[in-house]
Amino acid sequence: MATTSFNPPPQQPHIHPRSASVYSSYAPPQVPSPPRQIGAPSLTAPLPSVQSLTAALPTVQQPNHDPTLKVNWARDVFMLVDRTQQNSGDTPPVGPVTIPDPQLLRLSQVAVSLVIQIASAHHPAPLPVHVAEAIYLRATFAASGAYPDHIPHNPRIAFRDFEQAARAGYAQAWFRLGRDYENFNDVTHARDCFERGVKLNVESCVYRMGMAHLMGQLGLPAQPEAAIPLLHRAATLASVQVPQPAYVYGLLLLGEFSHVTVAPQLFAPFIPPPSSIQQEARLHLERAAFLHFAPAQYKLGHAYEFALPPFPFDALLSVQYYSLASQQSEVEADMALSKWFLCGAEGAFDKDESLAFTFAEKAARKGLPSAEFAMGYYKEVGVGGSKDIDAARMWYKMASDHGNTDATERLAALSQPSPQALSRQEHDNITEAKLVRKRTQARQRSERTDGEAPRSSLEDGEQVLDVIRRNSISRQPAHGPGLALGSTLPPVAEQPAASPRMNQGPGAGPNQGPHPSRPFPNQHRYTLVDPGANTVGSSPPPPKMESPVHGRPAGRPPGQRVGSAGPGGISSAMPPQVGPQDTDGEGLRPAGRPPAKGPTTFAEMGIQGVKLEEKECIIM
């Protein structure tokens, strides 16, 4: 099995004080740490866990415990809470947070109380950095209303706290201030805040300014020669909290932004010999996947499956990356896993029709039309269970209603007086011709280009599959005719990821909105810091105004003059709150958290990726 080319680089020297939360320590270790594992590096960076945070809780709650370590602990708790919410935007949605894990809920309540206690205590100037971070965290509570029992939703107070945290030395606050100004189309103040963050090596600010120079945003002209150094710098600064820069820089290296032309020579200063543009792209994409960015994990799964340069063919790495993306609700990764397990991979792992059915059903329950078609096909042929023509018709009808033309054809065949169901032999012929052969060709192409890679053993493959089985969410399939749609397809409480579409038209899944088709299999959400909020693009910037850190009464909405209305006629005395985004029309917002106006996305700005040649078989 080919190993990843990415090895975590030495820690970049950050000027801003935030330490990587996954490496936080809360108390002196009680026992020696185990030795580091020898062998292939992990595909993902370590993350805090509920167990480790719970173990540290008694120490953290001691009155005399180091307050800096208390803030570190609280930050890690909120990281886990954020990951459970699966928010697609760079600003949390507005409304009380829902935490289904009772232990994590308990930890979050303790963490909120600790943050409020530290942020509210009197401290002589200058404020310690850990206090500035606590004030920043308190601001996020007020901005989102996530914990209304502790901090009510109050954007005015949130902005004032963000401003205080930034001035006190917590550099990440400059990005939040910049986004608030940008939401009000005050690009002068937004640029000022982002540039302050750039000077402090805040990865999100460096990235935002890089994209502004690249796309001609924030009142700046489009200048790739100014953008690439910033975007390269942001990619090297990428962290678990901000992984997107590494992903987008990798795509730029591969030329996968059709509306942005970057001359290859602009990348030359950042490509050390004897590397190449493609090899650097691979490094950055693997880094983004290492930092838990699900779109990068899906892209790597796809690249290793089809040997897309600069990646070799590697079945086990493909399913491992798909599995990582699946765990973060990348719905197309579920369907890709189903197709892998439908056929298996010679010399790597055997086929497993039960897993193929499980992942197809998981994707179908999220409303993916190609997965609905696959469920109909599996029921028709008897994959992962017995044949059930009535259930097959039901799934085909659902997929057909959602625009899948293959499903329409199969539905017509099964609706004749004598249903013309596919046989097992026909199924074997289809999978051999459409799936197995395609992967065989990818492996042969990879061997001609890169030489024959070391083959993984079936034992390695079985270990990988065991992990995937444990991580998969097992759901009971619908059996028998006559079941109502609502009874067979309960709502799914997890947010489906923005993922590619193959062989389907737009359509709506059960109990949720439509899944519009995507122009190529690796275009994913670029939220968090990419295009900005209500960006005015290349239009002339507004008149110069006072600095965002002085000359304005605390709490006034960013960029709004007294007595004037904000964008869209908003005349509130506070900035609008940015909520979650269905960046591709596919996301599900958590219950009780209403949608709110927020940043636009690359798709909304007309930036489309290069279409990959991905003609998939009729099965999927």
JSON list of C-alpha atoms in Angstrom, two decimals, residues 342-476:
[
{"chain": "A", "resi": 342, "resn": "LEU", "atom": "CA", "xyz": [-19.96, -3.94, -3.87]},
{"chain": "A", "resi": 343, "resn": "CYS", "atom": "CA", "xyz": [-16.99, -5.31, -5.81]},
{"chain": "A", "resi": 344, "resn": "GLY", "atom": "CA", "xyz": [-14.03, -5.43, -3.42]},
{"chain": "A", "resi": 345, "resn": "ALA", "atom": "CA", "xyz": [-10.46, -4.78, -4.52]},
{"chain": "A", "resi": 346, "resn": "GLU", "atom": "CA", "xyz": [-8.21, -7.56, -5.74]},
{"chain": "A", "resi": 347, "resn": "GLY", "atom": "CA", "xyz": [-5.36, -8.17, -3.31]},
{"chain": "A", "resi": 348, "resn": "ALA", "atom": "CA", "xyz": [-6.65, -5.55, -0.86]},
{"chain": "A", "resi": 349, "resn": "PHE", "atom": "CA", "xyz": [-10.05, -6.58, 0.50]},
{"chain": "A", "resi": 350, "resn": "ASP", "atom": "CA", "xyz": [-12.93, -8.83, -0.43]},
{"chain": "A", "resi": 351, "resn": "LYS", "atom": "CA", "xyz": [-16.35, -7.56, -1.41]},
{"chain": "A", "resi": 352, "resn": "ASP", "atom": "CA", "xyz": [-18.85, -7.08, 1.38]},
{"chain": "A", "resi": 353, "resn": "GLU", "atom": "CA", "xyz": [-22.41, -6.66, 0.14]},
{"chain": "A", "resi": 354, "resn": "SER", "atom": "CA", "xyz": [-23.69, -5.99, 3.63]},
{"chain": "A", "resi": 355, "resn": "LEU", "atom": "CA", "xyz": [-21.41, -2.94, 3.93]},
{"chain": "A", "resi": 356, "resn": "ALA", "atom": "CA", "xyz": [-22.32, -1.90, 0.39]},
{"chain": "A", "resi": 357, "resn": "PHE", "atom": "CA", "xyz": [-25.99, -1.91, 1.39]},
{"chain": "A", "resi": 358, "resn": "THR", "atom": "CA", "xyz": [-25.30, -0.09, 4.69]},
{"chain": "A", "resi": 359, "resn": "PHE", "atom": "CA", "xyz": [-23.49, 2.85, 3.10]},
{"chain": "A", "resi": 360, "resn": "ALA", "atom": "CA", "xyz": [-25.93, 3.14, 0.20]},
{"chain": "A", "resi": 361, "resn": "GLU", "atom": "CA", "xyz": [-28.84, 3.25, 2.63]},
{"chain": "A", "resi": 362, "resn": "LYS", "atom": "CA", "xyz": [-27.01, 5.84, 4.74]},
{"chain": "A", "resi": 363, "resn": "ALA", "atom": "CA", "xyz": [-26.63, 8.09, 1.70]},
{"chain": "A", "resi": 364, "resn": "ALA", "atom": "CA", "xyz": [-30.19, 7.42, 0.49]},
{"chain": "A", "resi": 365, "resn": "ARG", "atom": "CA", "xyz": [-31.61, 8.46, 3.87]},
{"chain": "A", "resi": 366, "resn": "LYS", "atom": "CA", "xyz": [-29.91, 11.80, 3.35]},
{"chain": "A", "resi": 367, "resn": "GLY", "atom": "CA", "xyz": [-31.73, 12.24, 0.06]},
{"chain": "A", "resi": 368, "resn": "LEU", "atom": "CA", "xyz": [-28.97, 11.49, -2.44]},
{"chain": "A", "resi": 369, "resn": "PRO", "atom": "CA", "xyz": [-30.77, 10.43, -5.67]},
{"chain": "A", "resi": 370, "resn": "SER", "atom": "CA", "xyz": [-27.94, 8.19, -6.90]},
{"chain": "A", "resi": 371, "resn": "ALA", "atom": "CA", "xyz": [-28.05, 6.37, -3.57]},
{"chain": "A", "resi": 372, "resn": "GLU", "atom": "CA", "xyz": [-31.82, 6.00, -3.83]},
{"chain": "A", "resi": 373, "resn": "PHE", "atom": "CA", "xyz": [-31.25, 4.45, -7.25]},
{"chain": "A", "resi": 374, "resn": "ALA", "atom": "CA", "xyz": [-28.61, 2.14, -5.77]},
{"chain": "A", "resi": 375, "resn": "MET", "atom": "CA", "xyz": [-31.05, 1.02, -3.07]},
{"chain": "A", "resi": 376, "resn": "GLY", "atom": "CA", "xyz": [-33.60, 0.18, -5.75]},
{"chain": "A", "resi": 377, "resn": "TYR", "atom": "CA", "xyz": [-30.96, -1.73, -7.68]},
{"chain": "A", "resi": 378, "resn": "TYR", "atom": "CA", "xyz": [-29.79, -3.61, -4.57]},
{"chain": "A", "resi": 379, "resn": "LYS", "atom": "CA", "xyz": [-33.37, -4.58, -3.76]},
{"chain": "A", "resi": 380, "resn": "GLU", "atom": "CA", "xyz": [-33.98, -5.65, -7.36]},
{"chain": "A", "resi": 381, "resn": "VAL", "atom": "CA", "xyz": [-30.87, -7.84, -7.53]},
{"chain": "A", "resi": 382, "resn": "GLY", "atom": "CA", "xyz": [-30.73, -8.95, -3.90]},
{"chain": "A", "resi": 383, "resn": "VAL", "atom": "CA", "xyz": [-27.51, -7.21, -2.81]},
{"chain": "A", "resi": 384, "resn": "GLY", "atom": "CA", "xyz": [-27.11, -7.23, 0.96]},
{"chain": "A", "resi": 385, "resn": "GLY", "atom": "CA", "xyz": [-30.36, -9.12, 1.46]},
{"chain": "A", "resi": 386, "resn": "SER", "atom": "CA", "xyz": [-33.17, -10.87, -0.34]},
{"chain": "A", "resi": 387, "resn": "LYS", "atom": "CA", "xyz": [-34.80, -9.61, -3.54]},
{"chain": "A", "resi": 388, "resn": "ASP", "atom": "CA", "xyz": [-37.78, -7.33, -3.04]},
{"chain": "A", "resi": 389, "resn": "ILE", "atom": "CA", "xyz": [-39.29, -5.97, -6.25]},
{"chain": "A", "resi": 390, "resn": "ASP", "atom": "CA", "xyz": [-41.88, -3.86, -4.44]},
{"chain": "A", "resi": 391, "resn": "ALA", "atom": "CA", "xyz": [-39.18, -2.17, -2.35]},
{"chain": "A", "resi": 392, "resn": "ALA", "atom": "CA", "xyz": [-37.08, -1.74, -5.49]},
{"chain": "A", "resi": 393, "resn": "ARG", "atom": "CA", "xyz": [-39.98, 0.06, -7.20]},
{"chain": "A", "resi": 394, "resn": "MET", "atom": "CA", "xyz": [-40.38, 2.32, -4.18]},
{"chain": "A", "resi": 395, "resn": "TRP", "atom": "CA", "xyz": [-36.71, 3.35, -4.21]},
{"chain": "A", "resi": 396, "resn": "TYR", "atom": "CA", "xyz": [-36.66, 3.73, -8.00]},
{"chain": "A", "resi": 397, "resn": "LYS", "atom": "CA", "xyz": [-39.78, 5.90, -7.85]},
{"chain": "A", "resi": 398, "resn": "MET", "atom": "CA", "xyz": [-38.13, 8.09, -5.22]},
{"chain": "A", "resi": 399, "resn": "ALA", "atom": "CA", "xyz": [-34.92, 8.44, -7.24]},
{"chain": "A", "resi": 400, "resn": "SER", "atom": "CA", "xyz": [-36.89, 9.08, -10.45]},
{"chain": "A", "resi": 401, "resn": "ASP", "atom": "CA", "xyz": [-38.91, 11.81, -8.76]},
{"chain": "A", "resi": 402, "resn": "HIS", "atom": "CA", "xyz": [-35.60, 13.39, -7.78]},
{"chain": "A", "resi": 403, "resn": "GLY", "atom": "CA", "xyz": [-34.30, 13.45, -11.34]},
{"chain": "A", "resi": 404, "resn": "ASN", "atom": "CA", "xyz": [-32.40, 10.17, -11.71]},
{"chain": "A", "resi": 405, "resn": "THR", "atom": "CA", "xyz": [-33.06, 9.01, -15.29]},
{"chain": "A", "resi": 406, "resn": "ASP", "atom": "CA", "xyz": [-31.56, 5.55, -14.74]},
{"chain": "A", "resi": 407, "resn": "ALA", "atom": "CA", "xyz": [-34.17, 4.99, -12.05]},
{"chain": "A", "resi": 408, "resn": "THR", "atom": "CA", "xyz": [-36.92, 6.00, -14.48]},
{"chain": "A", "resi": 409, "resn": "GLU", "atom": "CA", "xyz": [-35.75, 3.31, -16.92]},
{"chain": "A", "resi": 410, "resn": "ARG", "atom": "CA", "xyz": [-35.60, 0.60, -14.27]},
{"chain": "A", "resi": 411, "resn": "LEU", "atom": "CA", "xyz": [-38.99, 1.64, -12.92]},
{"chain": "A", "resi": 412, "resn": "ALA", "atom": "CA", "xyz": [-40.48, 1.23, -16.40]},
{"chain": "A", "resi": 413, "resn": "ALA", "atom": "CA", "xyz": [-38.91, -2.23, -16.74]},
{"chain": "A", "resi": 414, "resn": "LEU", "atom": "CA", "xyz": [-40.32, -3.35, -13.38]},
{"chain": "A", "resi": 415, "resn": "SER", "atom": "CA", "xyz": [-43.77, -1.89, -14.06]},
{"chain": "A", "resi": 416, "resn": "GLN", "atom": "CA", "xyz": [-44.53, -4.14, -17.01]},
{"chain": "A", "resi": 417, "resn": "PRO", "atom": "CA", "xyz": [-47.04, -7.00, -16.63]},
{"chain": "A", "resi": 418, "resn": "SER", "atom": "CA", "xyz": [-44.06, -9.36, -16.44]},
{"chain": "A", "resi": 419, "resn": "PRO", "atom": "CA", "xyz": [-41.38, -7.38, -14.56]},
{"chain": "A", "resi": 420, "resn": "GLN", "atom": "CA", "xyz": [-37.99, -7.63, -16.25]},
{"chain": "A", "resi": 421, "resn": "ALA", "atom": "CA", "xyz": [-35.79, -7.79, -13.18]},
{"chain": "A", "resi": 422, "resn": "LEU", "atom": "CA", "xyz": [-32.04, -7.99, -13.51]},
{"chain": "A", "resi": 423, "resn": "SER", "atom": "CA", "xyz": [-30.49, -11.34, -12.67]},
{"chain": "A", "resi": 424, "resn": "ARG", "atom": "CA", "xyz": [-27.45, -12.01, -10.54]},
{"chain": "A", "resi": 425, "resn": "GLN", "atom": "CA", "xyz": [-25.49, -12.88, -13.65]},
{"chain": "A", "resi": 426, "resn": "GLU", "atom": "CA", "xyz": [-26.39, -9.57, -15.25]},
{"chain": "A", "resi": 427, "resn": "HIS", "atom": "CA", "xyz": [-25.37, -7.82, -12.05]},
{"chain": "A", "resi": 428, "resn": "ASP", "atom": "CA", "xyz": [-21.97, -9.56, -12.08]},
{"chain": "A", "resi": 429, "resn": "ASN", "atom": "CA", "xyz": [-21.45, -8.60, -15.72]},
{"chain": "A", "resi": 430, "resn": "ILE", "atom": "CA", "xyz": [-22.33, -4.95, -15.04]},
{"chain": "A", "resi": 431, "resn": "THR", "atom": "CA", "xyz": [-20.04, -4.59, -12.03]},
{"chain": "A", "resi": 432, "resn": "GLU", "atom": "CA", "xyz": [-17.18, -6.30, -13.87]},
{"chain": "A", "resi": 433, "resn": "ALA", "atom": "CA", "xyz": [-17.53, -4.06, -16.91]},
{"chain": "A", "resi": 434, "resn": "LYS", "atom": "CA", "xyz": [-18.29, -0.78, -15.20]},
{"chain": "A", "resi": 435, "resn": "LEU", "atom": "CA", "xyz": [-16.55, -0.83, -11.81]},
{"chain": "A", "resi": 436, "resn": "VAL", "atom": "CA", "xyz": [-13.90, -3.52, -11.63]},
{"chain": "A", "resi": 437, "resn": "ARG", "atom": "CA", "xyz": [-12.54, -2.82, -15.09]},
{"chain": "A", "resi": 438, "resn": "LYS", "atom": "CA", "xyz": [-12.33, 0.90, -14.46]},
{"chain": "A", "resi": 439, "resn": "ARG", "atom": "CA", "xyz": [-10.31, 0.39, -11.29]},
{"chain": "A", "resi": 440, "resn": "THR", "atom": "CA", "xyz": [-8.11, -2.18, -12.98]},
{"chain": "A", "resi": 441, "resn": "GLN", "atom": "CA", "xyz": [-7.35, 0.36, -15.69]},
{"chain": "A", "resi": 442, "resn": "ALA", "atom": "CA", "xyz": [-6.54, 2.96, -13.01]},
{"chain": "A", "resi": 443, "resn": "ARG", "atom": "CA", "xyz": [-4.15, 0.54, -11.29]},
{"chain": "A", "resi": 444, "resn": "GLN", "atom": "CA", "xyz": [-2.44, -0.32, -14.59]},
{"chain": "A", "resi": 445, "resn": "ARG", "atom": "CA", "xyz": [-2.12, 3.34, -15.52]},
{"chain": "A", "resi": 446, "resn": "SER", "atom": "CA", "xyz": [-0.63, 4.05, -12.09]},
{"chain": "A", "resi": 447, "resn": "GLU", "atom": "CA", "xyz": [1.89, 1.22, -12.43]},
{"chain": "A", "resi": 448, "resn": "ARG", "atom": "CA", "xyz": [3.03, 2.50, -15.82]},
{"chain": "A", "resi": 449, "resn": "THR", "atom": "CA", "xyz": [3.51, 5.99, -14.43]},
{"chain": "A", "resi": 450, "resn": "ASP", "atom": "CA", "xyz": [4.79, 5.38, -10.90]},
{"chain": "A", "resi": 451, "resn": "GLY", "atom": "CA", "xyz": [5.99, 1.80, -11.09]},
{"chain": "A", "resi": 452, "resn": "GLU", "atom": "CA", "xyz": [4.35, -1.09, -9.31]},
{"chain": "A", "resi": 453, "resn": "ALA", "atom": "CA", "xyz": [3.54, -0.08, -5.76]},
{"chain": "A", "resi": 454, "resn": "PRO", "atom": "CA", "xyz": [3.94, -2.50, -2.86]},
{"chain": "A", "resi": 455, "resn": "ARG", "atom": "CA", "xyz": [0.75, -4.53, -2.61]},
{"chain": "A", "resi": 456, "resn": "SER", "atom": "CA", "xyz": [-1.14, -4.45, 0.66]},
{"chain": "A", "resi": 457, "resn": "SER", "atom": "CA", "xyz": [-2.06, -7.75, 2.22]},
{"chain": "A", "resi": 458, "resn": "LEU", "atom": "CA", "xyz": [-5.56, -9.07, 2.71]},
{"chain": "A", "resi": 459, "resn": "GLU", "atom": "CA", "xyz": [-4.82, -8.94, 6.44]},
{"chain": "A", "resi": 460, "resn": "ASP", "atom": "CA", "xyz": [-4.24, -5.17, 6.16]},
{"chain": "A", "resi": 461, "resn": "GLY", "atom": "CA", "xyz": [-7.44, -4.85, 4.19]},
{"chain": "A", "resi": 462, "resn": "GLU", "atom": "CA", "xyz": [-9.44, -6.78, 6.77]},
{"chain": "A", "resi": 463, "resn": "GLN", "atom": "CA", "xyz": [-8.11, -4.54, 9.54]},
{"chain": "A", "resi": 464, "resn": "VAL", "atom": "CA", "xyz": [-9.19, -1.46, 7.59]},
{"chain": "A", "resi": 465, "resn": "LEU", "atom": "CA", "xyz": [-12.63, -2.94, 6.98]},
{"chain": "A", "resi": 466, "resn": "ASP", "atom": "CA", "xyz": [-13.03, -3.79, 10.65]},
{"chain": "A", "resi": 467, "resn": "VAL", "atom": "CA", "xyz": [-12.44, -0.15, 11.54]},
{"chain": "A", "resi": 468, "resn": "ILE", "atom": "CA", "xyz": [-14.90, 0.99, 8.88]},
{"chain": "A", "resi": 469, "resn": "ARG", "atom": "CA", "xyz": [-17.52, -1.44, 10.14]},
{"chain": "A", "resi": 470, "resn": "ARG", "atom": "CA", "xyz": [-17.17, -0.08, 13.66]},
{"chain": "A", "resi": 471, "resn": "ASN", "atom": "CA", "xyz": [-17.44, 3.50, 12.43]},
{"chain": "A", "resi": 472, "resn": "SER", "atom": "CA", "xyz": [-20.38, 2.91, 10.12]},
{"chain": "A", "resi": 473, "resn": "ILE", "atom": "CA", "xyz": [-23.83, 3.75, 11.39]},
{"chain": "A", "resi": 474, "resn": "SER", "atom": "CA", "xyz": [-25.91, 0.63, 11.10]},
{"chain": "A", "resi": 475, "resn": "ARG", "atom": "CA", "xyz": [-29.52, 1.27, 10.07]},
{"chain": "A", "resi": 476, "resn": "GLN", "atom": "CA", "xyz": [-32.37, -1.20, 9.61]}
]
